[in-house]
Amino acid sequence: RRSPSEEEAMSSFQSPETPVFLEELHAAYVRKVSRDEESLEFVLTSYLRMSGVYWGICALATMNRDIRAELDADKIVRWVQSCQHPSGGFGGSEDQDPHLLYTLSALQVLVLLGEDLSATIDAENAAQYVASLQQPDGSFAGDEWGEIDTRFSYCALSALSLLGREPLVDVEKAADFVLRCQNFDGGFGAVPGAESHAGQIFCCVAALCIARQHSRIHRDLLGWWLAERQCDGGGLNGRPEKQSDVCYSWWILSSLCMLGCAHWIDKEALAAFMLRCQDPETGGFADRPGNMTDIFHTFFGIGGLSLLGHNLARPIHPVFALPVDLVQTLGLSYSVFPQDETSGNALFDPTEHDDDDNNNNGADPPASS
């Protein structure tokens, strides 16, 4: 038999009205996932566990939960330390090879737990590992095996920002490579000439914001491509002719926020779609209503609602995917387009805007020709 709170959640979920945000259930879901070491899923996802830990902790942080009270923070810190290799990079788990993706996740986990990176890990070695992966054309390989992807450009610049070691790489060359990946439709792909994809767009736009090269983006064209991703049900898809998915609420909305174009989509319809993706019994978010929940979509669902100005106590930062107050405390540097003052969600300190560009800043979507 369900408890009164579960009955209320079910009633809200099934109501034609927009469901409520189920914070307590989501916090319980993250705690449950963090303790579940016996499931098949736990074994099969060992290669990306570091990112999974980041998603869970950042979800709790965005809800302003007491992370150290709800999770075994000291155990997590020791585990992260055990994942650093002599090369300086971090693997997805203890027995996994080092990779840029998991190196960034490891750093994010530690700063979310309030750790001083220079005192907790070999920070200088980690920075040297990231820098060693930059290629002559400015791109970054994900690891020693050489795969090139704009995701890794973002991971590298974000990781070096957290480490305070940006001068170790050629930031301008890194930005030049990312800009070569912008397509005729305004979007960005994994490499030059690759298909535009919302996940890659976040990585490219955020990388350019960290590099303070955002003004070189074709803002109006990219903003239009992103706004066109909204589907009839209110959700967002990652590419044309695909279904909407909660994770794109983060990839696309964060990009629109950085571009100052978040008001180009129907935010209320998007929020309603996202809230319908909650599981009213167990907590957590699924990719779309009625599907199974997972920690990946749970984090991006909570992060997306935060960007929409939902009543979450610690707003998340669209560039660094960390709480805004933490980004300010760490003194992380970035530059974005001026924000729409009518959005009701002030994500940035106005003094951090770079207004020195000639794009259609803060304007409405370009008219169709």
C-alpha atoms as a printed R data frame, in Angstrom:
    type eleno elety resid chain resno      x      y       z
1   ATOM     1    CA   ARG     A     1  0.000  0.000   0.000
2   ATOM     2    CA   ARG     A     2  1.316  3.440  -0.909
3   ATOM     3    CA   SER     A     3  1.945  6.116   1.693
4   ATOM     4    CA   PRO     A     4 -0.135  9.333   1.590
5   ATOM     5    CA   SER     A     5  2.806 11.169   0.002
6   ATOM     6    CA   GLU     A     6  3.051  8.511  -2.732
7   ATOM     7    CA   GLU     A     7 -0.713  8.697  -3.317
8   ATOM     8    CA   GLU     A     8 -0.432 12.463  -3.665
9   ATOM     9    CA   ALA     A     9  2.466 12.064  -6.106
10  ATOM    10    CA   MET     A    10  0.522  9.537  -8.187
11  ATOM    11    CA   SER     A    11 -2.499 11.817  -8.256
12  ATOM    12    CA   SER     A    12 -0.328 14.693  -9.400
13  ATOM    13    CA   PHE     A    13  1.343 12.559 -12.085
14  ATOM    14    CA   GLN     A    14 -1.968 11.350 -13.504
15  ATOM    15    CA   SER     A    15 -3.658 14.735 -13.343
16  ATOM    16    CA   PRO     A    16 -4.135 16.752 -16.524
17  ATOM    17    CA   GLU     A    17 -2.509 19.589 -14.608
18  ATOM    18    CA   THR     A    18  1.272 19.924 -14.642
19  ATOM    19    CA   PRO     A    19  2.759 17.506 -12.038
20  ATOM    20    CA   VAL     A    20  4.613 18.868  -9.042
21  ATOM    21    CA   PHE     A    21  8.362 18.480  -8.621
22  ATOM    22    CA   LEU     A    22  8.981 15.424  -6.405
23  ATOM    23    CA   GLU     A    23 12.125 16.545  -4.600
24  ATOM    24    CA   GLU     A    24 12.052 14.067  -1.708
25  ATOM    25    CA   LEU     A    25 11.481 11.137  -4.055
26  ATOM    26    CA   HIS     A    26 14.323 12.276  -6.312
27  ATOM    27    CA   ALA     A    27 16.707 12.599  -3.362
28  ATOM    28    CA   ALA     A    28 15.695  9.105  -2.197
29  ATOM    29    CA   TYR     A    29 16.244  7.777  -5.730
30  ATOM    30    CA   VAL     A    30 19.781  9.179  -5.867
31  ATOM    31    CA   ARG     A    31 20.575  7.694  -2.447
32  ATOM    32    CA   LYS     A    32 19.225  4.315  -3.543
33  ATOM    33    CA   VAL     A    33 21.271  4.301  -6.738
34  ATOM    34    CA   SER     A    34 24.403  5.272  -4.808
35  ATOM    35    CA   ARG     A    35 24.036  2.200  -2.559
36  ATOM    36    CA   ASP     A    36 23.067 -0.297  -5.253
37  ATOM    37    CA   GLU     A    37 26.251 -2.298  -5.832
38  ATOM    38    CA   GLU     A    38 24.653 -5.682  -6.515
39  ATOM    39    CA   SER     A    39 22.612 -4.979  -9.635
40  ATOM    40    CA   LEU     A    40 23.508 -5.943 -13.181
41  ATOM    41    CA   GLU     A    41 23.340 -2.263 -14.149
42  ATOM    42    CA   PHE     A    42 26.026 -1.440 -11.570
43  ATOM    43    CA   VAL     A    43 28.393 -3.964 -13.127
44  ATOM    44    CA   LEU     A    44 27.643 -3.055 -16.737
45  ATOM    45    CA   THR     A    45 28.169  0.677 -16.172
46  ATOM    46    CA   SER     A    46 31.501  0.475 -14.342
47  ATOM    47    CA   TYR     A    47 33.276  2.152 -17.258
48  ATOM    48    CA   LEU     A    48 31.312  5.395 -16.721
49  ATOM    49    CA   ARG     A    49 30.744  5.227 -12.961
50  ATOM    50    CA   MET     A    50 32.680  8.435 -12.340
51  ATOM    51    CA   SER     A    51 30.204 10.370 -14.466
52  ATOM    52    CA   GLY     A    52 27.311  8.595 -12.750
53  ATOM    53    CA   VAL     A    53 28.597  9.728  -9.359
54  ATOM    54    CA   TYR     A    54 28.857 13.286 -10.672
55  ATOM    55    CA   TRP     A    55 25.297 13.194 -12.035
56  ATOM    56    CA   GLY     A    56 23.929 12.014  -8.699
57  ATOM    57    CA   ILE     A    57 25.882 14.433  -6.528
58  ATOM    58    CA   CYS     A    58 25.180 17.424  -8.753
59  ATOM    59    CA   ALA     A    59 21.460 16.540  -8.794
60  ATOM    60    CA   LEU     A    60 21.458 16.634  -4.991
61  ATOM    61    CA   ALA     A    61 23.483 19.858  -4.977
62  ATOM    62    CA   THR     A    62 21.033 21.549  -7.342
63  ATOM    63    CA   MET     A    63 18.236 20.636  -4.919
64  ATOM    64    CA   ASN     A    64 20.415 22.136  -2.148
65  ATOM    65    CA   ARG     A    65 20.554 18.871  -0.250
66  ATOM    66    CA   ASP     A    66 23.172 18.216   2.412
67  ATOM    67    CA   ILE     A    67 25.356 15.916   0.309
68  ATOM    68    CA   ARG     A    68 27.644 14.894   3.138
69  ATOM    69    CA   ALA     A    69 24.667 13.949   5.282
70  ATOM    70    CA   GLU     A    70 22.905 11.961   2.559
71  ATOM    71    CA   LEU     A    71 25.926 10.224   1.010
72  ATOM    72    CA   ASP     A    72 29.185  8.808   2.352
73  ATOM    73    CA   ALA     A    73 31.266 11.716   1.107
74  ATOM    74    CA   ASP     A    74 34.565 10.568   2.598
75  ATOM    75    CA   LYS     A    75 34.208  7.166   0.926
76  ATOM    76    CA   ILE     A    76 33.485  8.865  -2.394
77  ATOM    77    CA   VAL     A    77 36.584 11.057  -2.090
78  ATOM    78    CA   ARG     A    78 38.778  8.030  -1.369
79  ATOM    79    CA   TRP     A    79 37.271  6.212  -4.347
80  ATOM    80    CA   VAL     A    80 37.904  9.168  -6.676
81  ATOM    81    CA   GLN     A    81 41.507  9.313  -5.478
82  ATOM    82    CA   SER     A    82 41.903  5.594  -6.257
83  ATOM    83    CA   CYS     A    83 40.845  6.248  -9.863
84  ATOM    84    CA   GLN     A    84 43.734  8.625 -10.643
85  ATOM    85    CA   HIS     A    85 46.450  7.012 -12.747
86  ATOM    86    CA   PRO     A    86 50.178  7.771 -12.735
87  ATOM    87    CA   SER     A    87 49.572  9.701 -15.975
88  ATOM    88    CA   GLY     A    88 47.412 12.133 -13.985
89  ATOM    89    CA   GLY     A    89 44.131 11.208 -15.679
90  ATOM    90    CA   PHE     A    90 41.158  9.496 -14.081
91  ATOM    91    CA   GLY     A    91 39.313  6.393 -15.191
92  ATOM    92    CA   GLY     A    92 35.589  5.758 -14.992
93  ATOM    93    CA   SER     A    93 36.302  3.386 -12.097
94  ATOM    94    CA   GLU     A    94 39.304  1.862 -10.364
95  ATOM    95    CA   ASP     A    95 40.041 -0.658 -13.107
96  ATOM    96    CA   GLN     A    96 39.344  1.607 -16.082
97  ATOM    97    CA   ASP     A    97 41.847  3.447 -18.266
98  ATOM    98    CA   PRO     A    98 42.167  7.219 -17.869
99  ATOM    99    CA   HIS     A    99 40.042  9.409 -20.130
100 ATOM   100    CA   LEU     A   100 39.221 13.105 -20.430
101 ATOM   101    CA   LEU     A   101 35.492 12.470 -19.836
102 ATOM   102    CA   TYR     A   102 36.094 10.891 -16.452
103 ATOM   103    CA   THR     A   103 38.895 13.242 -15.517
104 ATOM   104    CA   LEU     A   104 36.452 16.149 -15.724
105 ATOM   105    CA   SER     A   105 33.802 14.172 -13.815
106 ATOM   106    CA   ALA     A   106 36.313 13.382 -11.064
107 ATOM   107    CA   LEU     A   107 37.202 17.047 -10.647
108 ATOM   108    CA   GLN     A   108 33.519 18.019 -10.613
109 ATOM   109    CA   VAL     A   109 32.754 15.431  -7.929
110 ATOM   110    CA   LEU     A   110 35.551 16.697  -5.710
111 ATOM   111    CA   VAL     A   111 34.646 20.395  -5.940
112 ATOM   112    CA   LEU     A   112 30.970 19.547  -5.331
113 ATOM   113    CA   LEU     A   113 32.082 17.834  -2.116
114 ATOM   114    CA   GLY     A   114 34.019 20.942  -1.107
115 ATOM   115    CA   GLU     A   115 37.461 19.435  -1.634
116 ATOM   116    CA   ASP     A   116 40.588 21.465  -2.370
117 ATOM   117    CA   LEU     A   117 41.891 19.860  -5.563
118 ATOM   118    CA   SER     A   118 45.512 20.721  -4.887
119 ATOM   119    CA   ALA     A   119 45.311 19.004  -1.492
120 ATOM   120    CA   THR     A   120 43.170 16.016  -2.456
121 ATOM   121    CA   ILE     A   121 44.703 14.782  -5.720
122 ATOM   122    CA   ASP     A   122 47.826 15.286  -7.806
123 ATOM   123    CA   ALA     A   123 46.366 18.375  -9.466
124 ATOM   124    CA   GLU     A   124 49.473 19.354 -11.418
125 ATOM   125    CA   ASN     A   125 49.757 15.879 -12.908
126 ATOM   126    CA   ALA     A   126 46.064 15.932 -13.799
127 ATOM   127    CA   ALA     A   127 46.517 19.255 -15.597
128 ATOM   128    CA   GLN     A   128 49.539 17.950 -17.489
129 ATOM   129    CA   TYR     A   129 47.519 14.890 -18.545
130 ATOM   130    CA   VAL     A   130 44.766 17.095 -19.988
131 ATOM   131    CA   ALA     A   131 47.271 19.352 -21.758
132 ATOM   132    CA   SER     A   132 49.094 16.369 -23.265
133 ATOM   133    CA   LEU     A   133 45.963 15.421 -25.206
134 ATOM   134    CA   GLN     A   134 45.823 18.626 -27.266
135 ATOM   135    CA   GLN     A   135 46.633 18.018 -30.937
136 ATOM   136    CA   PRO     A   136 48.490 20.342 -33.357
137 ATOM   137    CA   ASP     A   137 45.173 21.500 -34.901
138 ATOM   138    CA   GLY     A   138 43.861 22.566 -31.480
139 ATOM   139    CA   SER     A   139 41.545 19.584 -30.977
140 ATOM   140    CA   PHE     A   140 41.774 17.197 -28.027
141 ATOM   141    CA   ALA     A   141 41.982 13.429 -28.033
142 ATOM   142    CA   GLY     A   142 39.885 11.693 -25.410
143 ATOM   143    CA   ASP     A   143 42.754  9.456 -24.307
144 ATOM   144    CA   GLU     A   144 45.996  7.931 -25.525
145 ATOM   145    CA   TRP     A   145 44.178  6.083 -28.335
146 ATOM   146    CA   GLY     A   146 43.499  9.298 -30.187
147 ATOM   147    CA   GLU     A   147 39.728  9.667 -30.759
148 ATOM   148    CA   ILE     A   148 38.916 13.306 -31.593
149 ATOM   149    CA   ASP     A   149 35.585 14.810 -30.582
150 ATOM   150    CA   THR     A   150 34.378 18.289 -29.606
151 ATOM   151    CA   ARG     A   151 33.145 16.776 -26.333
152 ATOM   152    CA   PHE     A   152 36.778 16.453 -25.387
153 ATOM   153    CA   SER     A   153 37.457 20.106 -26.211
154 ATOM   154    CA   TYR     A   154 34.861 21.089 -23.627
155 ATOM   155    CA   CYS     A   155 36.117 18.557 -21.085
156 ATOM   156    CA   ALA     A   156 39.673 19.807 -21.438
157 ATOM   157    CA   LEU     A   157 38.880 23.511 -21.083
158 ATOM   158    CA   SER     A   158 36.441 22.939 -18.223
159 ATOM   159    CA   ALA     A   159 38.890 20.663 -16.391
160 ATOM   160    CA   LEU     A   160 41.742 23.128 -16.772
161 ATOM   161    CA   SER     A   161 39.475 25.903 -15.498
162 ATOM   162    CA   LEU     A   162 38.740 23.892 -12.363
163 ATOM   163    CA   LEU     A   163 42.455 23.226 -11.948
164 ATOM   164    CA   GLY     A   164 43.413 26.850 -12.652
165 ATOM   165    CA   ARG     A   165 45.821 25.722 -15.385
166 ATOM   166    CA   GLU     A   166 44.323 27.099 -18.623
167 ATOM   167    CA   PRO     A   167 47.701 28.498 -19.844
168 ATOM   168    CA   LEU     A   168 48.983 24.937 -20.286
169 ATOM   169    CA   VAL     A   169 47.121 24.670 -23.613
170 ATOM   170    CA   ASP     A   170 46.666 26.845 -26.679
171 ATOM   171    CA   VAL     A   171 43.155 28.126 -25.939
172 ATOM   172    CA   GLU     A   172 42.878 30.099 -29.174
173 ATOM   173    CA   LYS     A   173 43.754 27.039 -31.257
174 ATOM   174    CA   ALA     A   174 41.228 25.028 -29.244
175 ATOM   175    CA   ALA     A   175 38.551 27.597 -30.107
176 ATOM   176    CA   ASP     A   176 39.581 27.615 -33.777
177 ATOM   177    CA   PHE     A   177 39.061 23.853 -33.996
178 ATOM   178    CA   VAL     A   178 35.632 24.047 -32.362
179 ATOM   179    CA   LEU     A   179 34.571 26.778 -34.769
180 ATOM   180    CA   ARG     A   180 35.600 24.619 -37.726
181 ATOM   181    CA   CYS     A   181 32.939 22.167 -36.508
182 ATOM   182    CA   GLN     A   182 30.074 24.682 -36.979
183 ATOM   183    CA   ASN     A   183 27.841 23.672 -39.884
184 ATOM   184    CA   PHE     A   184 25.830 25.537 -42.506
185 ATOM   185    CA   ASP     A   185 22.678 25.049 -40.373
186 ATOM   186    CA   GLY     A   186 24.288 26.790 -37.386
187 ATOM   187    CA   GLY     A   187 24.819 23.643 -35.339
188 ATOM   188    CA   PHE     A   188 28.030 21.896 -34.351
189 ATOM   189    CA   GLY     A   189 29.220 18.331 -34.877
190 ATOM   190    CA   ALA     A   190 31.809 16.074 -33.271
191 ATOM   191    CA   VAL     A   191 34.424 16.930 -35.914
192 ATOM   192    CA   PRO     A   192 34.447 19.231 -38.952
193 ATOM   193    CA   GLY     A   193 31.715 18.146 -41.373
194 ATOM   194    CA   ALA     A   194 29.885 15.916 -38.866
195 ATOM   195    CA   GLU     A   195 26.131 16.165 -38.348
196 ATOM   196    CA   SER     A   196 24.826 18.862 -36.029
197 ATOM   197    CA   HIS     A   197 23.721 17.405 -32.704
198 ATOM   198    CA   ALA     A   198 22.395 19.106 -29.565
199 ATOM   199    CA   GLY     A   199 24.845 17.367 -27.246
200 ATOM   200    CA   GLN     A   200 27.803 18.486 -29.333
201 ATOM   201    CA   ILE     A   201 26.357 21.991 -29.513
202 ATOM   202    CA   PHE     A   202 26.407 22.333 -25.733
203 ATOM   203    CA   CYS     A   203 30.028 21.184 -25.653
204 ATOM   204    CA   CYS     A   204 31.062 23.582 -28.414
205 ATOM   205    CA   VAL     A   205 29.185 26.634 -27.153
206 ATOM   206    CA   ALA     A   206 30.354 26.093 -23.569
207 ATOM   207    CA   ALA     A   207 33.947 25.527 -24.713
208 ATOM   208    CA   LEU     A   208 33.850 28.799 -26.648
209 ATOM   209    CA   CYS     A   209 32.392 30.594 -23.616
210 ATOM   210    CA   ILE     A   210 35.220 29.299 -21.432
211 ATOM   211    CA   ALA     A   211 37.699 30.359 -24.131
212 ATOM   212    CA   ARG     A   212 35.959 33.770 -24.281
213 ATOM   213    CA   GLN     A   213 35.442 33.286 -28.015
214 ATOM   214    CA   HIS     A   214 31.631 33.082 -27.956
215 ATOM   215    CA   SER     A   215 31.194 36.155 -30.156
216 ATOM   216    CA   ARG     A   216 32.518 34.138 -33.122
217 ATOM   217    CA   ILE     A   217 29.422 31.891 -33.031
218 ATOM   218    CA   HIS     A   218 26.705 32.478 -35.645
219 ATOM   219    CA   ARG     A   219 24.259 33.209 -32.842
220 ATOM   220    CA   ASP     A   220 21.005 33.776 -34.715
221 ATOM   221    CA   LEU     A   221 21.386 30.739 -36.964
222 ATOM   222    CA   LEU     A   222 22.339 28.479 -34.066
223 ATOM   223    CA   GLY     A   223 19.573 29.864 -31.856
224 ATOM   224    CA   TRP     A   224 17.043 29.157 -34.606
225 ATOM   225    CA   TRP     A   225 18.305 25.558 -35.024
226 ATOM   226    CA   LEU     A   226 18.016 24.972 -31.279
227 ATOM   227    CA   ALA     A   227 14.554 26.524 -30.984
228 ATOM   228    CA   GLU     A   228 13.368 24.294 -33.842
229 ATOM   229    CA   ARG     A   229 14.098 21.260 -31.676
230 ATOM   230    CA   GLN     A   230 10.941 21.811 -29.606
231 ATOM   231    CA   CYS     A   231  8.345 19.138 -30.372
232 ATOM   232    CA   ASP     A   232  4.557 19.253 -30.205
233 ATOM   233    CA   GLY     A   233  4.557 17.728 -26.718
234 ATOM   234    CA   GLY     A   234  6.761 20.517 -25.366
235 ATOM   235    CA   GLY     A   235  9.966 18.479 -25.104
236 ATOM   236    CA   LEU     A   236 13.156 18.945 -27.092
237 ATOM   237    CA   ASN     A   237 14.881 16.551 -29.465
238 ATOM   238    CA   GLY     A   238 18.567 16.340 -30.292
239 ATOM   239    CA   ARG     A   239 18.268 16.287 -34.086
240 ATOM   240    CA   PRO     A   240 15.504 16.785 -36.667
241 ATOM   241    CA   GLU     A   241 12.912 13.975 -36.899
242 ATOM   242    CA   LYS     A   242 13.857 12.482 -33.514
243 ATOM   243    CA   GLN     A   243 11.702 12.044 -30.407
244 ATOM   244    CA   SER     A   244 11.938 14.479 -27.523
245 ATOM   245    CA   ASP     A   245 14.103 13.409 -24.592
246 ATOM   246    CA   VAL     A   246 14.612 14.929 -21.143
247 ATOM   247    CA   CYS     A   247 18.400 15.058 -21.540
248 ATOM   248    CA   TYR     A   248 18.070 17.532 -24.401
249 ATOM   249    CA   SER     A   249 16.257 19.845 -22.038
250 ATOM   250    CA   TRP     A   250 19.725 20.390 -20.588
251 ATOM   251    CA   TRP     A   251 21.869 20.311 -23.749
252 ATOM   252    CA   ILE     A   252 19.609 22.707 -25.645
253 ATOM   253    CA   LEU     A   253 18.387 24.954 -22.856
254 ATOM   254    CA   SER     A   254 21.889 25.510 -21.486
255 ATOM   255    CA   SER     A   255 23.057 26.422 -24.993
256 ATOM   256    CA   LEU     A   256 20.144 28.824 -25.442
257 ATOM   257    CA   CYS     A   257 20.979 30.388 -22.075
258 ATOM   258    CA   MET     A   258 24.595 30.947 -23.107
259 ATOM   259    CA   LEU     A   259 23.369 32.483 -26.371
260 ATOM   260    CA   GLY     A   260 20.852 34.701 -24.571
261 ATOM   261    CA   CYS     A   261 18.036 33.027 -26.516
262 ATOM   262    CA   ALA     A   262 16.228 30.990 -23.843
263 ATOM   263    CA   HIS     A   263 13.073 33.032 -24.483
264 ATOM   264    CA   TRP     A   264 12.886 31.666 -28.048
265 ATOM   265    CA   ILE     A   265 11.160 28.460 -26.870
266 ATOM   266    CA   ASP     A   266  7.954 27.715 -24.934
267 ATOM   267    CA   LYS     A   267  9.384 27.251 -21.448
268 ATOM   268    CA   GLU     A   268  6.077 26.338 -19.802
269 ATOM   269    CA   ALA     A   269  5.466 23.534 -22.292
270 ATOM   270    CA   LEU     A   270  9.008 22.265 -21.793
271 ATOM   271    CA   ALA     A   271  8.670 22.280 -17.994
272 ATOM   272    CA   ALA     A   272  5.370 20.394 -18.226
273 ATOM   273    CA   PHE     A   273  6.975 17.739 -20.449
274 ATOM   274    CA   MET     A   274  9.901 17.321 -18.079
275 ATOM   275    CA   LEU     A   275  7.717 17.003 -14.991
276 ATOM   276    CA   ARG     A   276  5.682 14.295 -16.712
277 ATOM   277    CA   CYS     A   277  8.924 12.298 -17.051
278 ATOM   278    CA   GLN     A   278  9.218 11.863 -13.278
279 ATOM   279    CA   ASP     A   279  8.497  8.469 -11.746
280 ATOM   280    CA   PRO     A   280  5.852  9.174  -9.077
281 ATOM   281    CA   GLU     A   281  6.607  5.946  -7.210
282 ATOM   282    CA   THR     A   282 10.388  5.673  -7.061
283 ATOM   283    CA   GLY     A   283 11.550  9.166  -7.985
284 ATOM   284    CA   GLY     A   284 13.991  9.910 -10.785
285 ATOM   285    CA   PHE     A   285 13.446 11.013 -14.358
286 ATOM   286    CA   ALA     A   286 13.103  8.940 -17.519
287 ATOM   287    CA   ASP     A   287 13.905 10.032 -21.068
288 ATOM   288    CA   ARG     A   288 10.179 10.477 -21.740
289 ATOM   289    CA   PRO     A   289  6.919  9.874 -19.847
290 ATOM   290    CA   GLY     A   290  6.281  6.289 -18.787
291 ATOM   291    CA   ASN     A   291  9.798  4.954 -19.392
292 ATOM   292    CA   MET     A   292 12.314  3.646 -16.868
293 ATOM   293    CA   THR     A   293 14.260  6.168 -14.854
294 ATOM   294    CA   ASP     A   294 18.058  6.401 -14.667
295 ATOM   295    CA   ILE     A   295 20.571  8.673 -12.964
296 ATOM   296    CA   PHE     A   296 21.628 10.290 -16.285
297 ATOM   297    CA   HIS     A   297 18.157 11.600 -17.098
298 ATOM   298    CA   THR     A   298 17.499 12.414 -13.448
299 ATOM   299    CA   PHE     A   299 20.421 14.824 -13.342
300 ATOM   300    CA   PHE     A   300 19.589 16.453 -16.666
301 ATOM   301    CA   GLY     A   301 15.910 16.697 -15.749
302 ATOM   302    CA   ILE     A   302 16.702 18.499 -12.509
303 ATOM   303    CA   GLY     A   303 19.333 20.645 -14.232
304 ATOM   304    CA   GLY     A   304 16.935 21.589 -17.009
305 ATOM   305    CA   LEU     A   305 14.231 22.596 -14.540
306 ATOM   306    CA   SER     A   306 16.785 24.732 -12.724
307 ATOM   307    CA   LEU     A   307 17.623 26.559 -15.953
308 ATOM   308    CA   LEU     A   308 13.902 27.170 -16.454
309 ATOM   309    CA   GLY     A   309 13.818 29.032 -13.162
310 ATOM   310    CA   HIS     A   310 12.016 26.216 -11.359
311 ATOM   311    CA   ASN     A   311 11.940 26.579  -7.586
312 ATOM   312    CA   LEU     A   312 15.287 24.900  -6.906
313 ATOM   313    CA   ALA     A   313 17.389 26.420  -4.165
314 ATOM   314    CA   ARG     A   314 20.785 26.265  -5.916
315 ATOM   315    CA   PRO     A   315 20.557 27.314  -9.572
316 ATOM   316    CA   ILE     A   316 22.865 25.441 -11.927
317 ATOM   317    CA   HIS     A   317 25.355 27.152 -14.203
318 ATOM   318    CA   PRO     A   318 24.823 26.439 -17.926
319 ATOM   319    CA   VAL     A   319 28.518 26.659 -18.831
320 ATOM   320    CA   PHE     A   320 30.085 24.515 -16.099
321 ATOM   321    CA   ALA     A   321 27.098 22.357 -15.048
322 ATOM   322    CA   LEU     A   322 27.820 23.147 -11.403
323 ATOM   323    CA   PRO     A   323 25.838 25.276  -8.931
324 ATOM   324    CA   VAL     A   324 26.124 28.987  -9.745
325 ATOM   325    CA   ASP     A   325 27.343 29.841  -6.237
326 ATOM   326    CA   LEU     A   326 30.114 27.233  -6.525
327 ATOM   327    CA   VAL     A   327 31.247 28.644  -9.880
328 ATOM   328    CA   GLN     A   328 31.445 32.069  -8.222
329 ATOM   329    CA   THR     A   329 33.310 30.722  -5.188
330 ATOM   330    CA   LEU     A   330 35.853 28.979  -7.423
331 ATOM   331    CA   GLY     A   331 36.270 32.154  -9.488
332 ATOM   332    CA   LEU     A   332 35.802 30.356 -12.793
333 ATOM   333    CA   SER     A   333 36.149 32.569 -15.846
334 ATOM   334    CA   TYR     A   334 33.812 32.530 -18.840
335 ATOM   335    CA   SER     A   335 32.005 34.870 -21.216
336 ATOM   336    CA   VAL     A   336 28.455 34.645 -22.593
337 ATOM   337    CA   PHE     A   337 25.994 36.639 -24.641
338 ATOM   338    CA   PRO     A   338 23.849 39.154 -22.727
339 ATOM   339    CA   GLN     A   339 20.850 37.503 -21.125
340 ATOM   340    CA   ASP     A   340 17.186 38.206 -21.822
341 ATOM   341    CA   GLU     A   341 16.002 40.338 -18.916
342 ATOM   342    CA   THR     A   342 12.392 39.229 -19.376
343 ATOM   343    CA   SER     A   343 13.167 35.547 -18.766
344 ATOM   344    CA   GLY     A   344 12.792 35.824 -15.000
345 ATOM   345    CA   ASN     A   345 15.870 33.672 -14.441
346 ATOM   346    CA   ALA     A   346 19.056 35.672 -13.949
347 ATOM   347    CA   LEU     A   347 21.736 33.032 -14.430
348 ATOM   348    CA   PHE     A   348 24.757 35.271 -14.580
349 ATOM   349    CA   ASP     A   349 26.310 38.203 -12.854
350 ATOM   350    CA   PRO     A   350 25.907 40.979 -15.478
351 ATOM   351    CA   THR     A   351 29.500 42.054 -14.875
352 ATOM   352    CA   GLU     A   352 30.618 38.725 -16.344
353 ATOM   353    CA   HIS     A   353 28.953 39.318 -19.699
354 ATOM   354    CA   ASP     A   354 31.074 40.073 -22.696
355 ATOM   355    CA   ASP     A   355 29.025 42.688 -24.522
356 ATOM   356    CA   ASP     A   356 31.675 43.395 -27.131
357 ATOM   357    CA   ASP     A   357 30.090 41.615 -30.088
358 ATOM   358    CA   ASN     A   358 27.947 42.466 -33.058
359 ATOM   359    CA   ASN     A   359 25.357 39.718 -32.794
360 ATOM   360    CA   ASN     A   360 21.628 40.355 -32.374
361 ATOM   361    CA   ASN     A   361 21.984 40.272 -28.588
362 ATOM   362    CA   GLY     A   362 18.853 39.811 -26.511
363 ATOM   363    CA   ALA     A   363 16.640 40.132 -29.556
364 ATOM   364    CA   ASP     A   364 13.683 38.048 -30.622
365 ATOM   365    CA   PRO     A   365 14.119 35.124 -33.014
366 ATOM   366    CA   PRO     A   366 14.976 36.152 -36.569
367 ATOM   367    CA   ALA     A   367 11.902 36.428 -38.788
368 ATOM   368    CA   SER     A   368 11.362 33.718 -41.363
369 ATOM   369    CA   SER     A   369 12.215 34.796 -44.865
